[in-house]
């Protein structure tokens, strides 16, 4: 799965979790760019991404990711390891 | 050693002088020696607890680190590559289980020490109220900063366990990370990945950074000596005998206590961060104008930031990600309650987190109630944001209105001030008495008499001038930073402002006549 496919799927998850169809995420998107992206929503988002991509994030990844770009890298890594 | 004592000023002057005079590779050793000297100044044997926590955490971090290293080494061997996928996973899980056991043991040793020293008598009192007849232990002591350095150590070992950081191999370097003197008494609770590299780095003298640090320290002294200690004179007088005062007096004292606590704690933080700047070390910010927050969750992202972040990263998120919590969520989802499942797990996580946040502040039911008070408001805020998203409908229009912001700020400060009644009460009986006075004897007559009895009118005028100055500083801080603004001003203006602060501190220390300790020292 390449980065472009991941970001398209990720955007759908973001729109669903934040209930906002205007969201357009990109690699440099950070939590302050999206209304309501606090620690609670972060966990909801992580669970939704895990379901979507059938992967499991570690606590190191959950706490450490700084932007959507890092999120994509982790998703790509986990998908690769699952194959 | 108290930050506002003359001894401390001499101490840091000596540290600064030696720090920049010795070869840079020895700077971290000086900081370690200085940190232990600072900690052992008043009661030397308290360092035994610090040394115990440091040693335990360091040993366990090395053991966990060795297991991880062995796993990485084994992964690069032919033997590992030839294993089936299930066996690879089995090997990884075995290492993880080993590390988890080590982590639990380390946490038990560290948190266990804190629990014994801080909560034994509280447990005895609680059990006695339920019918037991146990004797209180008189000889229990609470070493300064223990709640802070144990949390810092705990954060470190969890980070090693999560493989977010590599363990420090040098025991003495790790000891410096735990004991660094500006932050050991009252935080900010440091994170190893941000703080440690700075502690071990070699620093050259930087005039701009050094003077910036001194100005930040001056601001801290101003908040503590010119505001917190003077407000403390009135607040302490009111809260010392709540049965003989009126409700309005308690109300005023509680509002002033909110200001005292902020001036005291953020003043300490300014001094700590200022010392850090002087040494070329950037400590984490702990406050971002919390009384301008528009909601309680936002308030907790701006008040005692390092503690809130600690509880979020090392307790709240792990609870939400724990297998039992996720099972509850999945069970409700399967039954068709998807939105409710998120809400229930969040409420479980928040309730545990805020119960423990309250308990961390003190071994008393009033502190636990204080924590739960915030927990309730954060849960309510979470629920309301699910049903009324801030980016939709009327709230979207209101959120763009400045007057609505002001109403939200006042509403938040009202809830925070009410929480301080719980925070300042000595026990449940005292709390009941305060609430009785507040609601049954709320008379505005004679309310100013105690104020002028405790402090003359001229001193109140001076105090309100100092409060106004801090208010203006907070506003400038929100626009980009008061000290950055001060640095950019003309030299003559800058020095005038600095001397004006020193003059105010001189006037105010004459009023309070105290060398009052910082409020968070007790935690």
mmCIF file with all atom_site columns, C-alpha atoms in Angstrom, chain B residues 26-118:
data_model
loop_
_atom_site.group_PDB
_atom_site.id
_atom_site.type_symbol
_atom_site.label_atom_id
_atom_site.label_alt_id
_atom_site.label_comp_id
_atom_site.label_asym_id
_atom_site.label_entity_id
_atom_site.label_seq_id
_atom_site.pdbx_PDB_ins_code
_atom_site.Cartn_x
_atom_site.Cartn_y
_atom_site.Cartn_z
_atom_site.occupancy
_atom_site.B_iso_or_equiv
_atom_site.pdbx_formal_charge
_atom_site.auth_seq_id
_atom_site.auth_comp_id
_atom_site.auth_asym_id
_atom_site.auth_atom_id
_atom_site.pdbx_PDB_model_num
ATOM 1  C CA . UNK B 1 26  ? 32.664 18.579  33.614 1.00 0.00 ? 26  UNK B CA 1
ATOM 2  C CA . UNK B 1 27  ? 29.590 20.834  33.610 1.00 0.00 ? 27  UNK B CA 1
ATOM 3  C CA . UNK B 1 28  ? 27.138 17.973  34.129 1.00 0.00 ? 28  UNK B CA 1
ATOM 4  C CA . UNK B 1 29  ? 29.195 16.712  37.104 1.00 0.00 ? 29  UNK B CA 1
ATOM 5  C CA . UNK B 1 30  ? 28.966 20.153  38.706 1.00 0.00 ? 30  UNK B CA 1
ATOM 6  C CA . UNK B 1 31  ? 25.192 20.126  38.179 1.00 0.00 ? 31  UNK B CA 1
ATOM 7  C CA . UNK B 1 32  ? 24.952 16.699  39.837 1.00 0.00 ? 32  UNK B CA 1
ATOM 8  C CA . UNK B 1 33  ? 27.051 17.741  42.846 1.00 0.00 ? 33  UNK B CA 1
ATOM 9  C CA . UNK B 1 34  ? 25.137 21.047  43.062 1.00 0.00 ? 34  UNK B CA 1
ATOM 10 C CA . UNK B 1 35  ? 21.783 19.271  42.821 1.00 0.00 ? 35  UNK B CA 1
ATOM 11 C CA . UNK B 1 36  ? 22.581 16.895  45.682 1.00 0.00 ? 36  UNK B CA 1
ATOM 12 C CA . UNK B 1 37  ? 24.027 19.767  47.764 1.00 0.00 ? 37  UNK B CA 1
ATOM 13 C CA . UNK B 1 38  ? 20.801 21.721  47.141 1.00 0.00 ? 38  UNK B CA 1
ATOM 14 C CA . UNK B 1 39  ? 18.637 18.744  48.077 1.00 0.00 ? 39  UNK B CA 1
ATOM 15 C CA . UNK B 1 40  ? 20.636 17.837  51.195 1.00 0.00 ? 40  UNK B CA 1
ATOM 16 C CA . UNK B 1 41  ? 20.955 21.415  52.471 1.00 0.00 ? 41  UNK B CA 1
ATOM 17 C CA . UNK B 1 42  ? 18.251 21.282  55.143 1.00 0.00 ? 42  UNK B CA 1
ATOM 18 C CA . UNK B 1 43  ? 17.759 17.586  55.915 1.00 0.00 ? 43  UNK B CA 1
ATOM 19 C CA . UNK B 1 44  ? 20.681 15.603  54.428 1.00 0.00 ? 44  UNK B CA 1
ATOM 20 C CA . UNK B 1 45  ? 19.295 12.102  55.013 1.00 0.00 ? 45  UNK B CA 1
ATOM 21 C CA . UNK B 1 46  ? 16.263 12.787  52.778 1.00 0.00 ? 46  UNK B CA 1
ATOM 22 C CA . UNK B 1 47  ? 18.709 12.105  49.947 1.00 0.00 ? 47  UNK B CA 1
ATOM 23 C CA . UNK B 1 48  ? 18.495 8.379   50.894 1.00 0.00 ? 48  UNK B CA 1
ATOM 24 C CA . UNK B 1 49  ? 14.986 8.263   49.363 1.00 0.00 ? 49  UNK B CA 1
ATOM 25 C CA . UNK B 1 50  ? 16.166 10.090  46.266 1.00 0.00 ? 50  UNK B CA 1
ATOM 26 C CA . UNK B 1 51  ? 19.114 7.727   45.907 1.00 0.00 ? 51  UNK B CA 1
ATOM 27 C CA . UNK B 1 52  ? 16.857 4.696   46.455 1.00 0.00 ? 52  UNK B CA 1
ATOM 28 C CA . UNK B 1 53  ? 14.412 5.765   43.727 1.00 0.00 ? 53  UNK B CA 1
ATOM 29 C CA . UNK B 1 54  ? 17.261 6.681   41.359 1.00 0.00 ? 54  UNK B CA 1
ATOM 30 C CA . UNK B 1 55  ? 19.092 3.355   41.882 1.00 0.00 ? 55  UNK B CA 1
ATOM 31 C CA . UNK B 1 56  ? 15.968 1.197   41.553 1.00 0.00 ? 56  UNK B CA 1
ATOM 32 C CA . UNK B 1 57  ? 14.840 2.913   38.369 1.00 0.00 ? 57  UNK B CA 1
ATOM 33 C CA . UNK B 1 58  ? 18.308 2.869   36.832 1.00 0.00 ? 58  UNK B CA 1
ATOM 34 C CA . UNK B 1 59  ? 18.831 -0.861  37.544 1.00 0.00 ? 59  UNK B CA 1
ATOM 35 C CA . UNK B 1 60  ? 15.425 -1.839  36.134 1.00 0.00 ? 60  UNK B CA 1
ATOM 36 C CA . UNK B 1 61  ? 15.852 0.405   33.101 1.00 0.00 ? 61  UNK B CA 1
ATOM 37 C CA . UNK B 1 62  ? 19.157 -1.338  32.341 1.00 0.00 ? 62  UNK B CA 1
ATOM 38 C CA . UNK B 1 63  ? 17.535 -4.779  32.678 1.00 0.00 ? 63  UNK B CA 1
ATOM 39 C CA . UNK B 1 64  ? 14.683 -3.805  30.339 1.00 0.00 ? 64  UNK B CA 1
ATOM 40 C CA . UNK B 1 65  ? 17.146 -2.168  27.955 1.00 0.00 ? 65  UNK B CA 1
ATOM 41 C CA . UNK B 1 66  ? 19.330 -5.312  27.896 1.00 0.00 ? 66  UNK B CA 1
ATOM 42 C CA . UNK B 1 67  ? 16.311 -7.470  27.024 1.00 0.00 ? 67  UNK B CA 1
ATOM 43 C CA . UNK B 1 68  ? 15.441 -5.117  24.152 1.00 0.00 ? 68  UNK B CA 1
ATOM 44 C CA . UNK B 1 69  ? 19.043 -5.075  22.929 1.00 0.00 ? 69  UNK B CA 1
ATOM 45 C CA . UNK B 1 70  ? 19.182 -8.875  23.009 1.00 0.00 ? 70  UNK B CA 1
ATOM 46 C CA . UNK B 1 71  ? 15.958 -9.029  20.998 1.00 0.00 ? 71  UNK B CA 1
ATOM 47 C CA . UNK B 1 72  ? 17.373 -6.657  18.386 1.00 0.00 ? 72  UNK B CA 1
ATOM 48 C CA . UNK B 1 73  ? 20.632 -8.682  18.212 1.00 0.00 ? 73  UNK B CA 1
ATOM 49 C CA . UNK B 1 74  ? 18.753 -11.968 17.895 1.00 0.00 ? 74  UNK B CA 1
ATOM 50 C CA . UNK B 1 75  ? 16.575 -10.513 15.126 1.00 0.00 ? 75  UNK B CA 1
ATOM 51 C CA . UNK B 1 76  ? 19.662 -9.941  13.008 1.00 0.00 ? 76  UNK B CA 1
ATOM 52 C CA . UNK B 1 77  ? 20.779 -13.588 13.243 1.00 0.00 ? 77  UNK B CA 1
ATOM 53 C CA . UNK B 1 78  ? 20.180 -16.312 10.662 1.00 0.00 ? 78  UNK B CA 1
ATOM 54 C CA . UNK B 1 79  ? 18.518 -18.455 13.321 1.00 0.00 ? 79  UNK B CA 1
ATOM 55 C CA . UNK B 1 80  ? 15.793 -15.821 13.860 1.00 0.00 ? 80  UNK B CA 1
ATOM 56 C CA . UNK B 1 81  ? 15.246 -15.307 10.125 1.00 0.00 ? 81  UNK B CA 1
ATOM 57 C CA . UNK B 1 82  ? 14.651 -19.010 9.669  1.00 0.00 ? 82  UNK B CA 1
ATOM 58 C CA . UNK B 1 83  ? 11.872 -19.042 12.302 1.00 0.00 ? 83  UNK B CA 1
ATOM 59 C CA . UNK B 1 84  ? 8.180  -19.264 11.380 1.00 0.00 ? 84  UNK B CA 1
ATOM 60 C CA . UNK B 1 85  ? 6.141  -16.052 11.756 1.00 0.00 ? 85  UNK B CA 1
ATOM 61 C CA . UNK B 1 86  ? 4.318  -17.490 14.829 1.00 0.00 ? 86  UNK B CA 1
ATOM 62 C CA . UNK B 1 87  ? 7.606  -18.367 16.526 1.00 0.00 ? 87  UNK B CA 1
ATOM 63 C CA . UNK B 1 88  ? 8.993  -14.896 15.834 1.00 0.00 ? 88  UNK B CA 1
ATOM 64 C CA . UNK B 1 89  ? 5.906  -13.418 17.446 1.00 0.00 ? 89  UNK B CA 1
ATOM 65 C CA . UNK B 1 90  ? 6.191  -15.845 20.346 1.00 0.00 ? 90  UNK B CA 1
ATOM 66 C CA . UNK B 1 91  ? 9.783  -14.772 20.974 1.00 0.00 ? 91  UNK B CA 1
ATOM 67 C CA . UNK B 1 92  ? 8.808  -11.091 20.846 1.00 0.00 ? 92  UNK B CA 1
ATOM 68 C CA . UNK B 1 93  ? 5.904  -11.666 23.247 1.00 0.00 ? 93  UNK B CA 1
ATOM 69 C CA . UNK B 1 94  ? 8.183  -13.546 25.654 1.00 0.00 ? 94  UNK B CA 1
ATOM 70 C CA . UNK B 1 95  ? 10.561 -10.568 25.810 1.00 0.00 ? 95  UNK B CA 1
ATOM 71 C CA . UNK B 1 96  ? 7.636  -8.186  26.239 1.00 0.00 ? 96  UNK B CA 1
ATOM 72 C CA . UNK B 1 97  ? 6.267  -10.248 29.121 1.00 0.00 ? 97  UNK B CA 1
ATOM 73 C CA . UNK B 1 98  ? 9.675  -10.284 30.804 1.00 0.00 ? 98  UNK B CA 1
ATOM 74 C CA . UNK B 1 99  ? 9.926  -6.511  30.421 1.00 0.00 ? 99  UNK B CA 1
ATOM 75 C CA . UNK B 1 100 ? 6.393  -5.987  31.671 1.00 0.00 ? 100 UNK B CA 1
ATOM 76 C CA . UNK B 1 101 ? 7.196  -7.932  34.860 1.00 0.00 ? 101 UNK B CA 1
ATOM 77 C CA . UNK B 1 102 ? 10.320 -5.826  35.374 1.00 0.00 ? 102 UNK B CA 1
ATOM 78 C CA . UNK B 1 103 ? 8.318  -2.643  34.809 1.00 0.00 ? 103 UNK B CA 1
ATOM 79 C CA . UNK B 1 104 ? 5.635  -3.672  37.301 1.00 0.00 ? 104 UNK B CA 1
ATOM 80 C CA . UNK B 1 105 ? 8.288  -4.509  39.897 1.00 0.00 ? 105 UNK B CA 1
ATOM 81 C CA . UNK B 1 106 ? 10.009 -1.139  39.372 1.00 0.00 ? 106 UNK B CA 1
ATOM 82 C CA . UNK B 1 107 ? 6.707  0.735   39.630 1.00 0.00 ? 107 UNK B CA 1
ATOM 83 C CA . UNK B 1 108 ? 5.866  -1.181  42.813 1.00 0.00 ? 108 UNK B CA 1
ATOM 84 C CA . UNK B 1 109 ? 9.204  -0.171  44.370 1.00 0.00 ? 109 UNK B CA 1
ATOM 85 C CA . UNK B 1 110 ? 8.850  3.494   43.391 1.00 0.00 ? 110 UNK B CA 1
ATOM 86 C CA . UNK B 1 111 ? 5.123  4.105   43.821 1.00 0.00 ? 111 UNK B CA 1
ATOM 87 C CA . UNK B 1 112 ? 5.244  1.802   46.860 1.00 0.00 ? 112 UNK B CA 1
ATOM 88 C CA . UNK B 1 113 ? 7.689  4.154   48.594 1.00 0.00 ? 113 UNK B CA 1
ATOM 89 C CA . UNK B 1 114 ? 5.455  7.129   47.821 1.00 0.00 ? 114 UNK B CA 1
ATOM 90 C CA . UNK B 1 115 ? 2.386  5.229   48.969 1.00 0.00 ? 115 UNK B CA 1
ATOM 91 C CA . UNK B 1 116 ? 3.965  4.220   52.285 1.00 0.00 ? 116 UNK B CA 1
ATOM 92 C CA . UNK B 1 117 ? 5.288  7.676   53.126 1.00 0.00 ? 117 UNK B CA 1
ATOM 93 C CA . UNK B 1 118 ? 2.381  9.739   51.837 1.00 0.00 ? 118 UNK B CA 1
#
